[in-house]
Tab-separated table of C-alpha atoms in Angstrom:
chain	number	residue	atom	x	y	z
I	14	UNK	CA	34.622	54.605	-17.905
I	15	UNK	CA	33.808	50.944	-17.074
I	16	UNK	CA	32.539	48.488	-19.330
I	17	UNK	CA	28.880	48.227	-19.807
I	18	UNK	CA	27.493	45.885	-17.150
I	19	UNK	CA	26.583	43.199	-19.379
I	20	UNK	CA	29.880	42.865	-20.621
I	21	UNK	CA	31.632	42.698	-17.515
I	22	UNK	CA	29.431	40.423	-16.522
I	23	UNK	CA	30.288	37.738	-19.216
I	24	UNK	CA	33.947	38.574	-18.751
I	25	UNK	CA	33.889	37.336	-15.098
I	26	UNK	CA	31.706	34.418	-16.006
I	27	UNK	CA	34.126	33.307	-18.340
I	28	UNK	CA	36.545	34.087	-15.894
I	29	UNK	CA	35.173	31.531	-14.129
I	30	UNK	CA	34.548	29.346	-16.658
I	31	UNK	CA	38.459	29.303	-17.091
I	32	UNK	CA	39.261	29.137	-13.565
I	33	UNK	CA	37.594	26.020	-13.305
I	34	UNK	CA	38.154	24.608	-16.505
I	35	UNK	CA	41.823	24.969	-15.136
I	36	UNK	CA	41.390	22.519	-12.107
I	37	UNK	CA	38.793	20.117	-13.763
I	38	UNK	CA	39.557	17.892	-16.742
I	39	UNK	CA	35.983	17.049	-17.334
I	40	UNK	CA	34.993	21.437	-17.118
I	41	UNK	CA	37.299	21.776	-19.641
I	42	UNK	CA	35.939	19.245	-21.977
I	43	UNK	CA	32.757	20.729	-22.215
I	44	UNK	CA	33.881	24.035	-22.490
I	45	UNK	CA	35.980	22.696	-25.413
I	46	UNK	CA	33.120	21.632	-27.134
I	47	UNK	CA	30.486	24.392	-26.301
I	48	UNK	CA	33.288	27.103	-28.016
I	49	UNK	CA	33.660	25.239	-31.060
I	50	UNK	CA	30.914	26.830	-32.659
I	51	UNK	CA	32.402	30.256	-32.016
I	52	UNK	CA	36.634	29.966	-32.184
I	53	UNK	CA	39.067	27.511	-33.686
I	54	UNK	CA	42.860	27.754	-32.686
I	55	UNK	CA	45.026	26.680	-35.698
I	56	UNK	CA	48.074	24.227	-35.326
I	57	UNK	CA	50.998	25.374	-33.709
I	58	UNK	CA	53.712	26.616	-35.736
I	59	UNK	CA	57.544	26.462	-35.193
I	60	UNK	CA	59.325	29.832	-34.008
I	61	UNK	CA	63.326	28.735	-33.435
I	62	UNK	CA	64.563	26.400	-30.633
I	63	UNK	CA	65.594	28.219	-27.166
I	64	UNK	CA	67.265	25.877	-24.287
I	65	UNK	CA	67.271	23.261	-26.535
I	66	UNK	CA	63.774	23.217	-26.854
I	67	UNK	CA	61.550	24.244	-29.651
I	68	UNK	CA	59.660	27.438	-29.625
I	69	UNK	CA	56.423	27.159	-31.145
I	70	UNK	CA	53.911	29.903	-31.764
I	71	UNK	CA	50.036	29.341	-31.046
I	72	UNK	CA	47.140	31.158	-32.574
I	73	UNK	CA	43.341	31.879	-31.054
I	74	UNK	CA	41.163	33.209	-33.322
I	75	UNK	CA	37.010	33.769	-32.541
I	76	UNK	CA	34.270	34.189	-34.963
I	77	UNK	CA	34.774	37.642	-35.456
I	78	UNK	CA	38.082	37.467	-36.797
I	79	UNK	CA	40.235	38.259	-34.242
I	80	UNK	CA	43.123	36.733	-33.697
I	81	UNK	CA	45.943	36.416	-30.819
I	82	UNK	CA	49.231	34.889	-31.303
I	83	UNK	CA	51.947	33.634	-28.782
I	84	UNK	CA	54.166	32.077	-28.100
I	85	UNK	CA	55.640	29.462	-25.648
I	86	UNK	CA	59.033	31.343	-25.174
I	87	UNK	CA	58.249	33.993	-22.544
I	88	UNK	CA	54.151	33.368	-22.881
I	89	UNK	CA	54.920	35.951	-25.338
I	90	UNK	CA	52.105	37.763	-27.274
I	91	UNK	CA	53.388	38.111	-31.026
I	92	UNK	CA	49.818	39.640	-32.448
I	93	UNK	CA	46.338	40.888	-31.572
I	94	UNK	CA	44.932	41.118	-34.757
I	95	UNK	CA	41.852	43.629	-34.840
I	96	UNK	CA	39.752	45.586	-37.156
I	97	UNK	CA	39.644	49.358	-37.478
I	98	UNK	CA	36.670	51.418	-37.746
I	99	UNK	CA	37.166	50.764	-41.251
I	100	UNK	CA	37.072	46.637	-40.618
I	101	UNK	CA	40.879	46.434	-41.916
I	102	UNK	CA	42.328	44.343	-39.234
I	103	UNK	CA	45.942	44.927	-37.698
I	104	UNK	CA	48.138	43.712	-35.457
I	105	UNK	CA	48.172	46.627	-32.245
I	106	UNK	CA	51.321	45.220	-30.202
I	107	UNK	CA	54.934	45.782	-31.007
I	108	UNK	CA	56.529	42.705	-31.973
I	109	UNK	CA	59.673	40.700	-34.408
I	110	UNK	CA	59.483	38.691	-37.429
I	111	UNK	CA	61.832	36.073	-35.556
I	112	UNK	CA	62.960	34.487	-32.069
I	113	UNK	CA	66.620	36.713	-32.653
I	114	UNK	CA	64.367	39.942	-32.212
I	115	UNK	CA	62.796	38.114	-28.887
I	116	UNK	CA	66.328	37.246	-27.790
I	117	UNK	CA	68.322	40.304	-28.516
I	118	UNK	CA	70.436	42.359	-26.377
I	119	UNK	CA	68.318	45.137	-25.075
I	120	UNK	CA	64.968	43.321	-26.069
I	121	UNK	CA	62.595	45.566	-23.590
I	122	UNK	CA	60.110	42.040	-23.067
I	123	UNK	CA	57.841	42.936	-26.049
I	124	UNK	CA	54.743	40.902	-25.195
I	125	UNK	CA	55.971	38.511	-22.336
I	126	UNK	CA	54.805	37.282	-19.099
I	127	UNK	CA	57.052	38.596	-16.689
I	128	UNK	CA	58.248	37.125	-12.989
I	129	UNK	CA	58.969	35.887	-10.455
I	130	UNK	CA	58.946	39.831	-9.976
I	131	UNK	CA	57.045	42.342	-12.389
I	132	UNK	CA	58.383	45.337	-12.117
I	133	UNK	CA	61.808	46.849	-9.842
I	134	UNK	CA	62.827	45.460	-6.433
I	135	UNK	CA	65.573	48.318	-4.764
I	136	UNK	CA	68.773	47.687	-4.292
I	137	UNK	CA	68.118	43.989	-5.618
I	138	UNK	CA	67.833	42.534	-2.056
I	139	UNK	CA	64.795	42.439	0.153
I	140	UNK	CA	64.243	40.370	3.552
I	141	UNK	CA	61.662	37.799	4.163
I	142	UNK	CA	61.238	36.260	7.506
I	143	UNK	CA	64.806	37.552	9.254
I	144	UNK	CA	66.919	36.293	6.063
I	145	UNK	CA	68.250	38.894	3.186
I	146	UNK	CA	68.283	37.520	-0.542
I	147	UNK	CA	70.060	39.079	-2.993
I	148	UNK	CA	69.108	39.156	-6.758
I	149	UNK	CA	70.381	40.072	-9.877
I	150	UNK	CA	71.200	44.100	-10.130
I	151	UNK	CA	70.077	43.979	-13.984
I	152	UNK	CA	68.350	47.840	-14.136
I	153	UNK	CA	70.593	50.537	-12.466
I	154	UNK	CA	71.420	48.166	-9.149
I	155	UNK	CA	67.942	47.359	-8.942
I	156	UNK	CA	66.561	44.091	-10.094
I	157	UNK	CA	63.929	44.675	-13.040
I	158	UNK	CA	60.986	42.204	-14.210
I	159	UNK	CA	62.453	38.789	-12.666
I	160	UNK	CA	66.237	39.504	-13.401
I	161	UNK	CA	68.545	38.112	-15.942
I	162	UNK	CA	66.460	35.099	-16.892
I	163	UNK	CA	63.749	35.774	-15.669
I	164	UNK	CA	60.103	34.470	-17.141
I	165	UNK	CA	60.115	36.159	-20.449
I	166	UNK	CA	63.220	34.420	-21.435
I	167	UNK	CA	62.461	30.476	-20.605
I	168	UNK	CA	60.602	27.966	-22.409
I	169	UNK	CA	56.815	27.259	-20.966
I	170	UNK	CA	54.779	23.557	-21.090
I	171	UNK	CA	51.944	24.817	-23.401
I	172	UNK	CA	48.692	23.230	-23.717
I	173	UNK	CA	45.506	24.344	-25.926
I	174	UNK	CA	42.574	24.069	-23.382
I	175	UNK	CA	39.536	24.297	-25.335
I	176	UNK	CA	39.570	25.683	-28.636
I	177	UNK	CA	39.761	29.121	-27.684
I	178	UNK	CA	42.631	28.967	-25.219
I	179	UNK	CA	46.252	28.103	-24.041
I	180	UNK	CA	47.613	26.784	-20.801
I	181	UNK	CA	50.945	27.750	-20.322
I	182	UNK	CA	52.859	26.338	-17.475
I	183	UNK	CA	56.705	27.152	-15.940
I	184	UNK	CA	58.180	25.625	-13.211
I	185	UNK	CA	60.336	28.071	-11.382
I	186	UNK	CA	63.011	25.792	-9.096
I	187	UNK	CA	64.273	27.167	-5.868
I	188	UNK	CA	67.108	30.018	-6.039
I	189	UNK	CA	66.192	30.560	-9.435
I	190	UNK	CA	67.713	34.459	-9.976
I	191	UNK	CA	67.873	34.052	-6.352
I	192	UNK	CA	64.480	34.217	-5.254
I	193	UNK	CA	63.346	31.099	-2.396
I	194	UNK	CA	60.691	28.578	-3.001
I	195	UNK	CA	59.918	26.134	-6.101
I	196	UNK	CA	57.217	27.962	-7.718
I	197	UNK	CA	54.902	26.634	-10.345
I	198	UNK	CA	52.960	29.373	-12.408
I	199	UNK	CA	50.197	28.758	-14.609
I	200	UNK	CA	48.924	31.405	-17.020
I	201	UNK	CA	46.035	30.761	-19.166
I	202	UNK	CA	44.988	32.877	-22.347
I	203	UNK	CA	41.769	33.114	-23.749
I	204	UNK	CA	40.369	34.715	-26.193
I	205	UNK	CA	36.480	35.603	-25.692
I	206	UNK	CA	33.663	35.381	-28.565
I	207	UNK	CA	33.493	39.543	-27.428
I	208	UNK	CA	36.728	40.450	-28.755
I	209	UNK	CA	38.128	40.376	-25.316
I	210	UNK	CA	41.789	38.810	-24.900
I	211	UNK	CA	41.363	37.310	-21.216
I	212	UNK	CA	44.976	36.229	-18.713
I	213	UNK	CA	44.434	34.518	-15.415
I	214	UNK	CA	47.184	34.009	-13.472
I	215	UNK	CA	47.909	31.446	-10.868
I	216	UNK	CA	50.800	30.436	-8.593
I	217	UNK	CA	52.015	28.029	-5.129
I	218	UNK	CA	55.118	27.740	-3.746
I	219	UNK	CA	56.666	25.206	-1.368
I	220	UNK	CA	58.560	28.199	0.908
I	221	UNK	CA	57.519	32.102	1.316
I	222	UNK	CA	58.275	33.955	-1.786
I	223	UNK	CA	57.415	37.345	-3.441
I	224	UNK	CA	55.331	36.936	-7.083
I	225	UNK	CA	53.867	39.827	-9.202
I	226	UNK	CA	52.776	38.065	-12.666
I	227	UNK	CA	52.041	40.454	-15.500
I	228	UNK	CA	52.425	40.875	-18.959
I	229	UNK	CA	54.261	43.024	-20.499
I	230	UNK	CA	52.660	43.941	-24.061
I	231	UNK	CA	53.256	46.625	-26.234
I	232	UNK	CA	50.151	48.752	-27.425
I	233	UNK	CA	49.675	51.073	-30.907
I	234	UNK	CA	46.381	50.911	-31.405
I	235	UNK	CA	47.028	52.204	-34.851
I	236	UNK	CA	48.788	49.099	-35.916
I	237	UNK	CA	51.154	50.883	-37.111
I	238	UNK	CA	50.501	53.578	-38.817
I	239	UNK	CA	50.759	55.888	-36.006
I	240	UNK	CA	54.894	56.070	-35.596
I	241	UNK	CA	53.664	57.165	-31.614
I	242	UNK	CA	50.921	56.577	-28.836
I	243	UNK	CA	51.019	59.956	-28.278
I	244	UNK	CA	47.509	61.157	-29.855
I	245	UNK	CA	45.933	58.250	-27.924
I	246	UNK	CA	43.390	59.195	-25.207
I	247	UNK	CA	43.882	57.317	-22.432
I	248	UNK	CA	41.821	57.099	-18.931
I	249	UNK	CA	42.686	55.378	-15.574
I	250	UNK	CA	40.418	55.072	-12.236
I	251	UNK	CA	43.414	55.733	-10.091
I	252	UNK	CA	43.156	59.307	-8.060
I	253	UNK	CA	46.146	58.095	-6.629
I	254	UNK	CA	49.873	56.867	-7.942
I	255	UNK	CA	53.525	55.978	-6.193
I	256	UNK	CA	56.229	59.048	-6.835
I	257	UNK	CA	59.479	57.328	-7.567
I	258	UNK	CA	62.650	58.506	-7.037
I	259	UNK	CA	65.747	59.134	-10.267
I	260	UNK	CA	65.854	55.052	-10.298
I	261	UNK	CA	61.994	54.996	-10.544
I	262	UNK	CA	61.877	52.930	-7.341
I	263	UNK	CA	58.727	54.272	-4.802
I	264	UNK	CA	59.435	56.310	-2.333
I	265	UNK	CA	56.704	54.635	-0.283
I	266	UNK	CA	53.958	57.682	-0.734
I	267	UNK	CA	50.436	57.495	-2.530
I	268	UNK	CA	50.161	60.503	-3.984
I	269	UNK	CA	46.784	62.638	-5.256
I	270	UNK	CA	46.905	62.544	-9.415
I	271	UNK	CA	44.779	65.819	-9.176
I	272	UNK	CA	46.083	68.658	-10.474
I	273	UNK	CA	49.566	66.842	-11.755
I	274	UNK	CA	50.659	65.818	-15.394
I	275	UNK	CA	49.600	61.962	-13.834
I	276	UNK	CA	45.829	62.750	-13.950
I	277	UNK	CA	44.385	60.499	-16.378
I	278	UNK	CA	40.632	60.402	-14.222
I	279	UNK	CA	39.092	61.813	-17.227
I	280	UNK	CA	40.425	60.395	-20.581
I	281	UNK	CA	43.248	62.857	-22.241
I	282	UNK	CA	45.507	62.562	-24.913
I	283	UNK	CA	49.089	60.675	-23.885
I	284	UNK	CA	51.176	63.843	-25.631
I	285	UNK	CA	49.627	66.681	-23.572
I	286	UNK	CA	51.615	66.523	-20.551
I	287	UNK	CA	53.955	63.614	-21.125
I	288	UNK	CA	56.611	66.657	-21.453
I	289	UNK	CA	56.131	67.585	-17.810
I	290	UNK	CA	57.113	64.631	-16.797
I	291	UNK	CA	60.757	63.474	-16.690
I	292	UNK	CA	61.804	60.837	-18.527
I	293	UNK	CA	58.254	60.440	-19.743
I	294	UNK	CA	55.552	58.016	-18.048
I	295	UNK	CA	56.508	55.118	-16.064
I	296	UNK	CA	55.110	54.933	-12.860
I	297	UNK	CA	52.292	53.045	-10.757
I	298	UNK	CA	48.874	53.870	-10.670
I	299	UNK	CA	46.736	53.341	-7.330
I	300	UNK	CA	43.790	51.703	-8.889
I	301	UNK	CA	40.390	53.340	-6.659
I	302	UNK	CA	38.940	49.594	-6.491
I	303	UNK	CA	39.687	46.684	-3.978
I	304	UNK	CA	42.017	44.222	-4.854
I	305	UNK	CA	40.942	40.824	-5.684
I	306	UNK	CA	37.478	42.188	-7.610
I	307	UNK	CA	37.575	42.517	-11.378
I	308	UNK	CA	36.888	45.785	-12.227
I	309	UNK	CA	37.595	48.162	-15.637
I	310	UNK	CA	40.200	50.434	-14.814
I	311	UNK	CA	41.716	52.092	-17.754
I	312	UNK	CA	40.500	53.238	-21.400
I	313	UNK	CA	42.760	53.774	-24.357
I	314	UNK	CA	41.459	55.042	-27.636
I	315	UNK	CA	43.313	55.915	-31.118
I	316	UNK	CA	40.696	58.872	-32.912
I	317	UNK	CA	42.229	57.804	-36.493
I	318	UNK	CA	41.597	54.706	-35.979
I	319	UNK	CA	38.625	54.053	-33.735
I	320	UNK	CA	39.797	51.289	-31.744
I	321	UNK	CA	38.710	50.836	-28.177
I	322	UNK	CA	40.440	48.983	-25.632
I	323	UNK	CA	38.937	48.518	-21.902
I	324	UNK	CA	41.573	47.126	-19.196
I	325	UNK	CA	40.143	45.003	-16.307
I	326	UNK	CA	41.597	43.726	-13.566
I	327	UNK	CA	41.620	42.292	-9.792
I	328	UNK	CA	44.879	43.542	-9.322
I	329	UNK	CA	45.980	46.197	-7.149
I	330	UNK	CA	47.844	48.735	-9.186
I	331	UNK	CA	48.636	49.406	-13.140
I	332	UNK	CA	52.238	50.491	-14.738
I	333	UNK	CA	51.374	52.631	-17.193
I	334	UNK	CA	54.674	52.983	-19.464
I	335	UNK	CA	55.411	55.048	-22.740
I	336	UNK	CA	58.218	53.578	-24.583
I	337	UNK	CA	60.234	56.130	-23.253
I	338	UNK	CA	63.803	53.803	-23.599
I	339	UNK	CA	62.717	52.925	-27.433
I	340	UNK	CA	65.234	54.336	-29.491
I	341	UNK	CA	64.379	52.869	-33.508
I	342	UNK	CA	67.451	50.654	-33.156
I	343	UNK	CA	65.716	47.311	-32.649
I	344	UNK	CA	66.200	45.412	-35.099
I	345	UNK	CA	63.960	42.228	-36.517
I	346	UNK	CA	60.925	44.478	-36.260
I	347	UNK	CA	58.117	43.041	-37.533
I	348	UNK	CA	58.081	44.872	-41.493
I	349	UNK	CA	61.518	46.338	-40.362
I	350	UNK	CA	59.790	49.174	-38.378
I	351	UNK	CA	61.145	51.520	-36.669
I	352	UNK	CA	60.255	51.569	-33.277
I	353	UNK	CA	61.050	55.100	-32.076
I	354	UNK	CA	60.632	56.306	-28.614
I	355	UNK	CA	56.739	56.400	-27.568
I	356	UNK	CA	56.310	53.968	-30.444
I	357	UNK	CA	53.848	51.878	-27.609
I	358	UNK	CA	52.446	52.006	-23.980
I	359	UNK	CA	52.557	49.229	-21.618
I	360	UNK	CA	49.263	49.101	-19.433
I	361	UNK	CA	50.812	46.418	-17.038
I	362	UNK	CA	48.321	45.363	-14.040
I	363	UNK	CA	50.460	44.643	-11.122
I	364	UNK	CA	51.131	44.870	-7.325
I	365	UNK	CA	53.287	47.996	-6.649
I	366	UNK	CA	57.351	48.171	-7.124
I	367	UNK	CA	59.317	47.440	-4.626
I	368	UNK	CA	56.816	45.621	-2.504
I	369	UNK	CA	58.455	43.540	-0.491
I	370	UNK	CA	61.012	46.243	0.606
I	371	UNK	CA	57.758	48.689	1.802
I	372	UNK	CA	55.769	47.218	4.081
I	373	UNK	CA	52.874	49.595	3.840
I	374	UNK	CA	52.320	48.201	0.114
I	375	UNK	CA	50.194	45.280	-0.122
I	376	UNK	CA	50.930	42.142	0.207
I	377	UNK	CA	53.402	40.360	-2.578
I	378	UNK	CA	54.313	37.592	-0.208
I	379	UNK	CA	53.270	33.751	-1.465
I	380	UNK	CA	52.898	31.270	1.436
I	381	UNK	CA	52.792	27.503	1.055
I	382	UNK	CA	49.264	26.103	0.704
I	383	UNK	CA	47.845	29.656	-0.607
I	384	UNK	CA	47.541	30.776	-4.097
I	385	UNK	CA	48.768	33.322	-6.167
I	386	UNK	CA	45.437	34.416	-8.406
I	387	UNK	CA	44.915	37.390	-10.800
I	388	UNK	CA	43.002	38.149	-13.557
I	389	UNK	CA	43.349	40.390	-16.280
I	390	UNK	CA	40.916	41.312	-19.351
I	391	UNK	CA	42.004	43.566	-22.497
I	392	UNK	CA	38.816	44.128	-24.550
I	393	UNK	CA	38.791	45.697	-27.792
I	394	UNK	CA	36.087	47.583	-29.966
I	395	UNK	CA	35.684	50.471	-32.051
I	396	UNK	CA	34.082	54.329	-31.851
């Protein structure tokens, strides 16, 4: 299941190529020139205003082809352009042909960094250090990915560090959708001469606050062609998940995957027992690694087409979503596609819902003087 070793290997060398090409001007001048050989990132292009601001949308491409688009509204990932076993390239993420199908009522955060909280917080409230905050109630009277502005919807400071990357920055002010501290994220994408579409994650504070950064991107690894994900084979190194209850919140147990519909330990197709669950996949898996080391933890594969993808991560758990609330009535599809219920899966790495209402979780809480880190690797092939 994992990536071959070499592989990995280069992925957390460049990992750490990025980190410190992040924190050192001079690092990330060299690195700029060294990847010129190998990727070029074309101009920005304009995408709409938001806030006032202009939205612009950013392209990495390596010497393979590849490409990744985004943009600075949301950190949002428009395209990853890859071939087939074919070589015809296309885009595998769900996405619009404009900013009005980013900003549309209902818009289920195709491709966007989400915050200050991934993922559901119960009841909206949680307590942190004797003091209750209360947040937006924006998903059944739970707050969902951040709230009702939350980071897929605001304008980041983008920069292109090196050639091959972007540097996108949001400063999140205090009692922003009600959650304490200024916070200051930086997320930085990079797109590897490997075919591997690399996100690190960091984050301070100036007062105690819960964070869970992901993204929150839309995969058909048939580009299309495939109206469902449902005939992809996927796997997951989790022999453990979190049972929610009707409002998919945790109810605070891990769980054994064996012998249940959520056993994806060896690689199976999506449709097989997505029936026996209700409402369809959306749950947290218990990754079987230790947080904080990058590690391949999931496999997806589409048979007609041969692509590959390998999901890495340091983080603690995975969301592994269906679609299950796509209907087809989006509209601004990119081609004007349809995108029907289990059009895409969401393979979000996270730390577990509802965190900082379960204390047996781990830790979400961000202190001053410590730093929110993560990394996260998508990698994509064929077979």
């Amino acid at each position: 299941m994992d990536m071959n070793f070499k592989a990995l290997t280069a992925l957390m060398i460049s990992g750490g190529t990025m980190l410190a090409s992040c924190n050192n001007n001079a690092a990330k001048t060299e690195e700029s020139k060294d990847s010129t050989a190998t990727a070029v990132t074309a101009g920005p292009r304009s995408f709409g205003q938001a806030d006032g601001q202009e939205v612009l949308q950013y392209t990495l491409k390596n010497a393979n082809g590849m490409e990744v688009k985004i943009l600075n509204y949301g950190g949002t990932i428009t395209d990853i352009i890859t071939p087939d076993k074919q070589g015809e390239k296309g885009n595998v993420v769900l996405s619009y042909d404009s900013l009005s199908g980013y900003q549309q009522k209902g818009q289920p955060y195709f491709g966007a960094l989400v915050g200050r909280y991934a993922n559901r917080i119960a009841n909206a409230k949680f307590k942190l250090d004797g003091k209750e905050y209360t947040l937006a109630p924006n998903n059944n009277g739970n707050t969902l990915h951040g709230g009702l502005k939350g980071f897929d919807k605001v304008v980041w400071a983008a920069t292109p560090a090196g050639d091959s990357s972007l540097q996108l920055v949001y400063n999140s002010k205090d009692g922003e959708e009600g959650y304490p501290g200024n916070l200051q994220a930086t997320v930085v994408y990079t797109l590897t001469p490997d075919n591997a579409l690399q996100i690190t994650y960091k984050a301070t504070t100036d007062k105690p606050t819960p964070v869970n950064l992901t993204n929150h991107t839309y995969f058909n690894l048939s580009a299309g062609k495939d109206s469902t994900i449902l005939g992809h084979e996927l796997s997951l190194k989790a022999s453990r998940y979190t049972p929610v209850n009707d409002k998919l919140i945790p109810t605070g147990k891990l769980d054994p995957v064996k012998g249940t519909p959520m056993d994806f330990t060896t690689a199976k197709k999506i449709g097989a027992d997505i029936g026996k669950v209700k409402g369809g996949y959306d749950h947290n898996w218990v990754l079987d690694k230790p947080e904080g080391v990058l590690e391949t933890v999931a496999t997806l594969y589409d048979p007609t087409s041969g692509r590959y993808m390998e999901v890495a991560t340091t983080q603690p758990g995975i969301q592994f979503y269906t679609g299950n609330f796509l209907d087809g009535t989006l509209t601004n599809t990119r081609n004007g596609q349809k995108y029907v219920q289990n059009a895409a899966l969401c393979l979000e790495t996270q730390h577990f819902p509802d965190s900082p209402n379960q204390p047996s979780f781990p830790n979400v809480i961000l202190k001053p003087g410590d730093t929110f880190s993560q990394t996260t690797v998508y990698k994509f092939s064929v077979k």
